[in-house]
mmCIF file of C-alpha atoms in Angstrom:
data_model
loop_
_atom_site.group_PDB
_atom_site.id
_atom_site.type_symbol
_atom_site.label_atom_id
_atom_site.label_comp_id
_atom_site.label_asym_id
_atom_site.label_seq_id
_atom_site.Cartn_x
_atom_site.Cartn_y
_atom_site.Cartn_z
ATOM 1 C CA UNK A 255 -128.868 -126.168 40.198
ATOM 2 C CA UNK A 256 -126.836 -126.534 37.127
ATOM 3 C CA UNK A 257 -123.504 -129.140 37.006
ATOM 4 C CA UNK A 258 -120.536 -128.557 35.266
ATOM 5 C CA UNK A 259 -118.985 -131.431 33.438
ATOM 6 C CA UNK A 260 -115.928 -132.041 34.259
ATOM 7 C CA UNK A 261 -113.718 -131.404 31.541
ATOM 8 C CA UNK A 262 -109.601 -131.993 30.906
ATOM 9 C CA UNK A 263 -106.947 -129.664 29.724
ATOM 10 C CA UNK A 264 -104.128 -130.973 27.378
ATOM 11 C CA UNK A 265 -100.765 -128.672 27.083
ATOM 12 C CA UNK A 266 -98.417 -129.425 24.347
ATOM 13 C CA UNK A 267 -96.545 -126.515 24.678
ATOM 14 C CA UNK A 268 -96.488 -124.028 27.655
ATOM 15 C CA UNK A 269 -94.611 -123.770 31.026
ATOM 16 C CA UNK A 270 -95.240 -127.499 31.906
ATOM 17 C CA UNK A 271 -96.793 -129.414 29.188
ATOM 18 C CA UNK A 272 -99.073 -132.333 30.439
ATOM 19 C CA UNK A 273 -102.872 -132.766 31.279
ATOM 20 C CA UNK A 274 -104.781 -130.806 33.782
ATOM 21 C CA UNK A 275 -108.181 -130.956 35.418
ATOM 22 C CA UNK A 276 -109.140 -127.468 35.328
ATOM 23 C CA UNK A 277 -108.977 -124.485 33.642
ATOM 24 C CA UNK A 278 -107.007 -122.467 36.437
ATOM 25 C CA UNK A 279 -104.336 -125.027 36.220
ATOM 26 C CA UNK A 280 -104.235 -124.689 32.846
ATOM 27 C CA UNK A 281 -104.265 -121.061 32.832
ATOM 28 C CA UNK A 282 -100.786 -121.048 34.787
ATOM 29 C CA UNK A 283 -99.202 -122.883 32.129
ATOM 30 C CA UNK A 284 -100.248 -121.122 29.164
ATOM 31 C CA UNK A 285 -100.987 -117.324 30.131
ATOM 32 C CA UNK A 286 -97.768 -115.504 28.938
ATOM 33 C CA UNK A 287 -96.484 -118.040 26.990
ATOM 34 C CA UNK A 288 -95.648 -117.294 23.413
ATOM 35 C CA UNK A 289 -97.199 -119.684 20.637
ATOM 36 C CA UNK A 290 -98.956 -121.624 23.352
ATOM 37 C CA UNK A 291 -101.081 -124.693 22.662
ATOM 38 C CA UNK A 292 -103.693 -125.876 24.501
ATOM 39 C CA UNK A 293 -107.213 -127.327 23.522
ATOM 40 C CA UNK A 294 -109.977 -129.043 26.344
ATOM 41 C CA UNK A 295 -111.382 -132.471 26.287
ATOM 42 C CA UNK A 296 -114.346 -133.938 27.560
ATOM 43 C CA UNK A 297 -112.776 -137.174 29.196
ATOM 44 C CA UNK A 298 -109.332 -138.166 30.592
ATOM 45 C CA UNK A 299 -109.197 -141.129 28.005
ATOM 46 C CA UNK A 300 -109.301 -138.538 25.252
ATOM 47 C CA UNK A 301 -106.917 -135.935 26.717
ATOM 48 C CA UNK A 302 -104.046 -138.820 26.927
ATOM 49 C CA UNK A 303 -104.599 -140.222 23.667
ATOM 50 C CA UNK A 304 -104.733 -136.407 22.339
ATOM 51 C CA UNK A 305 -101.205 -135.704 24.454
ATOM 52 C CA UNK A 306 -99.836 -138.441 22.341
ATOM 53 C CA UNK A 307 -100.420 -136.675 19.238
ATOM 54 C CA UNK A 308 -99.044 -133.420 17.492
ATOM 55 C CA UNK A 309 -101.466 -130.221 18.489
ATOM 56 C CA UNK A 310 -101.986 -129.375 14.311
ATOM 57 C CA UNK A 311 -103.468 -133.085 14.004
ATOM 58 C CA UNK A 312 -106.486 -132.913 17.058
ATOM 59 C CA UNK A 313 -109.701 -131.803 16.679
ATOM 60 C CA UNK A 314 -110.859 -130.948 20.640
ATOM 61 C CA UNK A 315 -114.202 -132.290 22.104
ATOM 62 C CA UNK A 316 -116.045 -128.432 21.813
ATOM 63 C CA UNK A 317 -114.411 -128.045 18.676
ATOM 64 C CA UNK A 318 -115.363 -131.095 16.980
ATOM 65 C CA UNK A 319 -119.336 -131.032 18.586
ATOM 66 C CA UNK A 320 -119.441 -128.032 16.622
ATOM 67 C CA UNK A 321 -118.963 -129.635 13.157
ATOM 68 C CA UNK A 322 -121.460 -129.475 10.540
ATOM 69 C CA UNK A 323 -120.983 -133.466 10.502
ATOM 70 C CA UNK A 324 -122.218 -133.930 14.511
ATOM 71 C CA UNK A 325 -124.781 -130.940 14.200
ATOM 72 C CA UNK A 326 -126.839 -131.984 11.290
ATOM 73 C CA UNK A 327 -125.758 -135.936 10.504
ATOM 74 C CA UNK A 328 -126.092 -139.126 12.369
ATOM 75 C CA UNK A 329 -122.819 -138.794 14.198
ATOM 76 C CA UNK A 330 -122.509 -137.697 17.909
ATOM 77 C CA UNK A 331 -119.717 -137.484 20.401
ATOM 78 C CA UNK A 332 -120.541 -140.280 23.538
ATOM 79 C CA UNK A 333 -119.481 -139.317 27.234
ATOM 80 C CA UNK A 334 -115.868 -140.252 26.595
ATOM 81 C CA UNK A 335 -115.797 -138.213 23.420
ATOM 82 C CA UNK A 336 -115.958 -141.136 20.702
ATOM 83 C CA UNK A 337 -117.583 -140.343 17.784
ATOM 84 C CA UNK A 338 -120.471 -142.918 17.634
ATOM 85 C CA UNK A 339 -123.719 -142.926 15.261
ATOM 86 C CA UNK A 340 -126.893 -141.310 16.762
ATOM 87 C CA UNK A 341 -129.386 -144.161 17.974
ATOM 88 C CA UNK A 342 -132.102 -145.056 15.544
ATOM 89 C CA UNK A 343 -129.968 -144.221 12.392
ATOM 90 C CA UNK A 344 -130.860 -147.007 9.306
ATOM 91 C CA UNK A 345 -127.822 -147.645 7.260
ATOM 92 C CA UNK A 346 -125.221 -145.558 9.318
ATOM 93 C CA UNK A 347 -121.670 -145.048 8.100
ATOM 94 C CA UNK A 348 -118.797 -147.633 9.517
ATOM 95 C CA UNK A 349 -116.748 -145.516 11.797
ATOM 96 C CA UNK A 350 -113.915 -147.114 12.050
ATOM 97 C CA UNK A 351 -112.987 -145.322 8.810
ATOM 98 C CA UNK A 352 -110.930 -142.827 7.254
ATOM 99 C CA UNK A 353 -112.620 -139.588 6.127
ATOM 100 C CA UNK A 354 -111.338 -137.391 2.948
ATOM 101 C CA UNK A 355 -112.533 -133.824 1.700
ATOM 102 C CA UNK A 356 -110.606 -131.375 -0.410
ATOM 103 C CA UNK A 357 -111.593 -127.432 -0.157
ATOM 104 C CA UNK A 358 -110.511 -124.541 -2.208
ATOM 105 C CA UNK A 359 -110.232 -120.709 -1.285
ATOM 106 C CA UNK A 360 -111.824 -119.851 -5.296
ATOM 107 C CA UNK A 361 -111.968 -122.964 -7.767
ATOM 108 C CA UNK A 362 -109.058 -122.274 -8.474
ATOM 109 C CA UNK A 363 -107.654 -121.207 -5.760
ATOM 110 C CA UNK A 364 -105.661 -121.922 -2.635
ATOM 111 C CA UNK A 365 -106.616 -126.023 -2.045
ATOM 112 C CA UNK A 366 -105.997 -128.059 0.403
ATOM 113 C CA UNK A 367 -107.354 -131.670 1.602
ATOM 114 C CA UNK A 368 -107.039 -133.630 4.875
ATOM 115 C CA UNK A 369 -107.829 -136.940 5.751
ATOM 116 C CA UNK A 370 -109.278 -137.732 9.167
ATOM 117 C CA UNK A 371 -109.411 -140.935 11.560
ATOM 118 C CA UNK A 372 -113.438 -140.605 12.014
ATOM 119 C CA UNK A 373 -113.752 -142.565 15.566
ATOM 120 C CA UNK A 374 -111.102 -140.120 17.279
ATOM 121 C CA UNK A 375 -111.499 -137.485 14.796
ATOM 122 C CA UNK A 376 -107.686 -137.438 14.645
ATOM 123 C CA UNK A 377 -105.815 -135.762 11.622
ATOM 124 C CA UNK A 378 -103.648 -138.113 9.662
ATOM 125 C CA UNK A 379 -102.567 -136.474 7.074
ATOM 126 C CA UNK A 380 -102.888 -133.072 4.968
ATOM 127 C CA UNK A 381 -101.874 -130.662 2.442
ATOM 128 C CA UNK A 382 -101.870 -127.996 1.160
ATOM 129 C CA UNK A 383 -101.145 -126.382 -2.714
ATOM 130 C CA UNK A 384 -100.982 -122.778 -3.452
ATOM 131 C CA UNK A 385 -103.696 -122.911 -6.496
ATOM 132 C CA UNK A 386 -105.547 -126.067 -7.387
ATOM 133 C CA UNK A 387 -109.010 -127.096 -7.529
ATOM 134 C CA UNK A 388 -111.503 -128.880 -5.592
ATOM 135 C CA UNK A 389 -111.787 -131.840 -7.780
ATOM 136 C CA UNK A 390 -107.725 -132.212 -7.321
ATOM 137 C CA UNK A 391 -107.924 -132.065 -3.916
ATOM 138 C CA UNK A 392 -110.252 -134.613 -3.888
ATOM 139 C CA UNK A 393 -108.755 -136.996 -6.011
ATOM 140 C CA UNK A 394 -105.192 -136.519 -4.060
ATOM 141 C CA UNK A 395 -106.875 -137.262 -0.771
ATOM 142 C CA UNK A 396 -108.728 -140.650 -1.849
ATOM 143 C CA UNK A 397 -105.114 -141.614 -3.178
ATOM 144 C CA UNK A 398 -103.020 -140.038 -0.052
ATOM 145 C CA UNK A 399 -105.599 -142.091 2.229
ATOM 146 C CA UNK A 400 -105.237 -145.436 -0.013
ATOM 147 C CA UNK A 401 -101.115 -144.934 0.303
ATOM 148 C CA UNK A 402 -101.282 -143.888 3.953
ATOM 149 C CA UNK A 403 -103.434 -146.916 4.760
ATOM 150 C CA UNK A 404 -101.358 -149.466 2.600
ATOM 151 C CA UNK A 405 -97.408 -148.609 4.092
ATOM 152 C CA UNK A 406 -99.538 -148.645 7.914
ATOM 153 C CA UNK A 407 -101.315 -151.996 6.738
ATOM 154 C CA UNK A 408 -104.619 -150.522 7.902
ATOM 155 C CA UNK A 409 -107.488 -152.635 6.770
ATOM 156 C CA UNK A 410 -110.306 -149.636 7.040
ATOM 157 C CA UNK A 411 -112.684 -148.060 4.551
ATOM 158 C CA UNK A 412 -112.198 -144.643 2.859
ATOM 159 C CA UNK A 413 -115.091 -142.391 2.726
ATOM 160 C CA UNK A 414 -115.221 -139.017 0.340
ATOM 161 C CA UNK A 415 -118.179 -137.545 -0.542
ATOM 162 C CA UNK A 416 -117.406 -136.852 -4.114
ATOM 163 C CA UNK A 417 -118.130 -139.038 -6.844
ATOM 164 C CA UNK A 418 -115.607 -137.749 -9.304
ATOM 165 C CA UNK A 419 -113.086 -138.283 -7.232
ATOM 166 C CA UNK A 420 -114.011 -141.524 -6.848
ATOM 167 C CA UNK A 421 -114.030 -142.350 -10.648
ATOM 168 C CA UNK A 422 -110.965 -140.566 -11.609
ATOM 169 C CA UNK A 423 -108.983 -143.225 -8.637
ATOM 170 C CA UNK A 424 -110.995 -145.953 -10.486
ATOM 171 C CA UNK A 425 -109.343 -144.696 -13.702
ATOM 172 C CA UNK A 426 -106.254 -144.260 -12.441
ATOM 173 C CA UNK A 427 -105.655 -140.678 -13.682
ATOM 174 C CA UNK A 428 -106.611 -137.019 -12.945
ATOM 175 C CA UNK A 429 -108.534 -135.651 -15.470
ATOM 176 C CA UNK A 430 -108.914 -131.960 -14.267
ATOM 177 C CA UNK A 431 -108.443 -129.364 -16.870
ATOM 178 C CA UNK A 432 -105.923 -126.776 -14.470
ATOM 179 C CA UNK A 433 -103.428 -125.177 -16.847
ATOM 180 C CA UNK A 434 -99.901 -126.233 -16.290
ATOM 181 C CA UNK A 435 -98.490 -122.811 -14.722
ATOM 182 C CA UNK A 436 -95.686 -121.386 -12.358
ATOM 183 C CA UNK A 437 -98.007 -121.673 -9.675
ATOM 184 C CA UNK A 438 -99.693 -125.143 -10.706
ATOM 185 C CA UNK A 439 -96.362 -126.568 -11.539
ATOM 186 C CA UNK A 440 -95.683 -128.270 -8.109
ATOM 187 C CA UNK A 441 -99.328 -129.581 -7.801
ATOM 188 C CA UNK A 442 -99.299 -131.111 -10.881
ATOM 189 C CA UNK A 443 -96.391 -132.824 -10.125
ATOM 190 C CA UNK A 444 -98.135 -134.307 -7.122
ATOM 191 C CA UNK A 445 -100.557 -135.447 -8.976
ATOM 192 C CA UNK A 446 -98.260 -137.201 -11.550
ATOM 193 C CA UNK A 447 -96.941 -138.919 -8.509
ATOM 194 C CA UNK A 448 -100.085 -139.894 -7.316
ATOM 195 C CA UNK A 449 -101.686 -141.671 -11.072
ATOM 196 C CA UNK A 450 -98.345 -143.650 -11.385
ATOM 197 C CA UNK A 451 -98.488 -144.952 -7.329
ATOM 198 C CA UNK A 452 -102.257 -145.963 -8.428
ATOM 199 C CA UNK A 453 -100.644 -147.702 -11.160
ATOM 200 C CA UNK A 454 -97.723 -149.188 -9.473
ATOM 201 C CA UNK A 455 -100.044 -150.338 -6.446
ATOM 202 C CA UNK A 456 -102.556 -153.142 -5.666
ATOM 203 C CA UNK A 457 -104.829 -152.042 -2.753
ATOM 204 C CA UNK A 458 -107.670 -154.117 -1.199
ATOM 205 C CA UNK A 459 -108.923 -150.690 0.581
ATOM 206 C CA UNK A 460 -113.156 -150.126 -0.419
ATOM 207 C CA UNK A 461 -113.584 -146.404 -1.376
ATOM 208 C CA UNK A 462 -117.269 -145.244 -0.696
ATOM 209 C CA UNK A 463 -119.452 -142.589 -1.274
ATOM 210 C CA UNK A 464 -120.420 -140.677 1.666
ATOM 211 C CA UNK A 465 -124.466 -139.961 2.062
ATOM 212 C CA UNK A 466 -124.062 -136.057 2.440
ATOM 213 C CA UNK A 467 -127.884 -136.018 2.265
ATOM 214 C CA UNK A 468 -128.813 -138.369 4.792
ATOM 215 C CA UNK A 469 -125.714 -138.513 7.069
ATOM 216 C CA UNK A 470 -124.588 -135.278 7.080
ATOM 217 C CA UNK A 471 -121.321 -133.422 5.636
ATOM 218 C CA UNK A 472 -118.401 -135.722 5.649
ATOM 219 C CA UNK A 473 -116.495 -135.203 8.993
ATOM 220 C CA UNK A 474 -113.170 -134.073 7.024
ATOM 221 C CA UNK A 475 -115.072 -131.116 5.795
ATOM 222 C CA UNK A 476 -113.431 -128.033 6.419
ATOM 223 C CA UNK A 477 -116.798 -126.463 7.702
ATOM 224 C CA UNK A 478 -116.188 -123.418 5.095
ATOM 225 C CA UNK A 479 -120.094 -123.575 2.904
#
């Protein structure tokens, strides 16, 4: 006879927010409830650290399994819902890591980038532009994550799977070709603000390339190819 795992219920915002052991309890709290947010977790440990956190920035046990990054790479979630590298890999990633990735609704388009905590697969930071490219996005999240680590004097690695991203940091400038425009106006901007912080700062943060081809997409992809 089949088993059920157990799993755990975290309500940020319902008729009594907190963590419950089953979906009926759950249920009560959030049926009804306008702009309700709930997700499931596969382990009390993760369902209090996820309590702890703002609903936009937590990626939920079922949710996260079904990532392109633990369906096809080396990374798995464990029994208490830690990402952790699938046994036998040679030359896995270091998890305890910060992940980047940019995508874009058209190149241009609407872009946006997030950067994500890869053991807990916790959102740390993201944003969004109305039209900008994929190659922007990528370079702003390589130089949000090396700012974001730096003022929380995080010593972790950065991960982003794209090698022009990765230069353009090294260089210390953008060098995307996006017309200047009332709808690129506030992006460039951004960007501005991000080459002179690169050349204000002095990191010790590595930035490495992410083995799409024999890990797996980045687990900061956006899921959307």
């Amino acid at each position: 006879m089949a088993t059920h795992k157990q799993r755990y219920y975290v309500v940020w915002q319902g008729k009594k927010p907190g963590i419950y052991s089953s979906w009926d309890q759950c249920k009560e709290q959030v049926v009804g409830v306008q702009g309700a947010q709930y997700k499931s977790f596969g382990s009390m440990a993760e369902a209090e650290a996820a309590i702890r956190l703002p609903y936009g920035s937590v990626v939920s046990h079922s949710e996260y399994r079904s990532t392109p990054a633990v369906k096809t790479g080396v990374l798995m979630v464990d029994e208490e819902g830690m990402t952790v590298v699938r046994p036998g890999t040679e030359q896995p990633p270091v998890l305890d890591a910060l992940a980047v990735d940019a995508a874009c609704s058209g190149n241009p388009g609407r872009m946006e980038y997030q950067g994500i905590y890869i053991p807990t697969r916790t959102r740390v930071f993201h944003y969004e532009a109305e039209k900008g490219t994929n190659n922007i996005g990528e370079f702003l999240a390589i130089v949000h994550g090396l700012s974001y680590l730096k003022k929380h004097h995080l010593d972790q690695i950065i991960y982003s799977d794209s090698a022009n991203a990765i230069s353009w940091v090294r260089q210390k400038q953008c060098k995307s070709k996006l017309p200047v425009d009332a709808k690129t106006a506030d992006l460039w901007d951004y960007v501005h603000r991000a080459e002179n912080w690169l050349r204000a700062n002095t990191y010790t943060t590595e930035i490495r390339k992410w083995d799409t081809d024999n890990w797996g997409e980045i687990p900061a992809d956006f899921g959307r190819k």
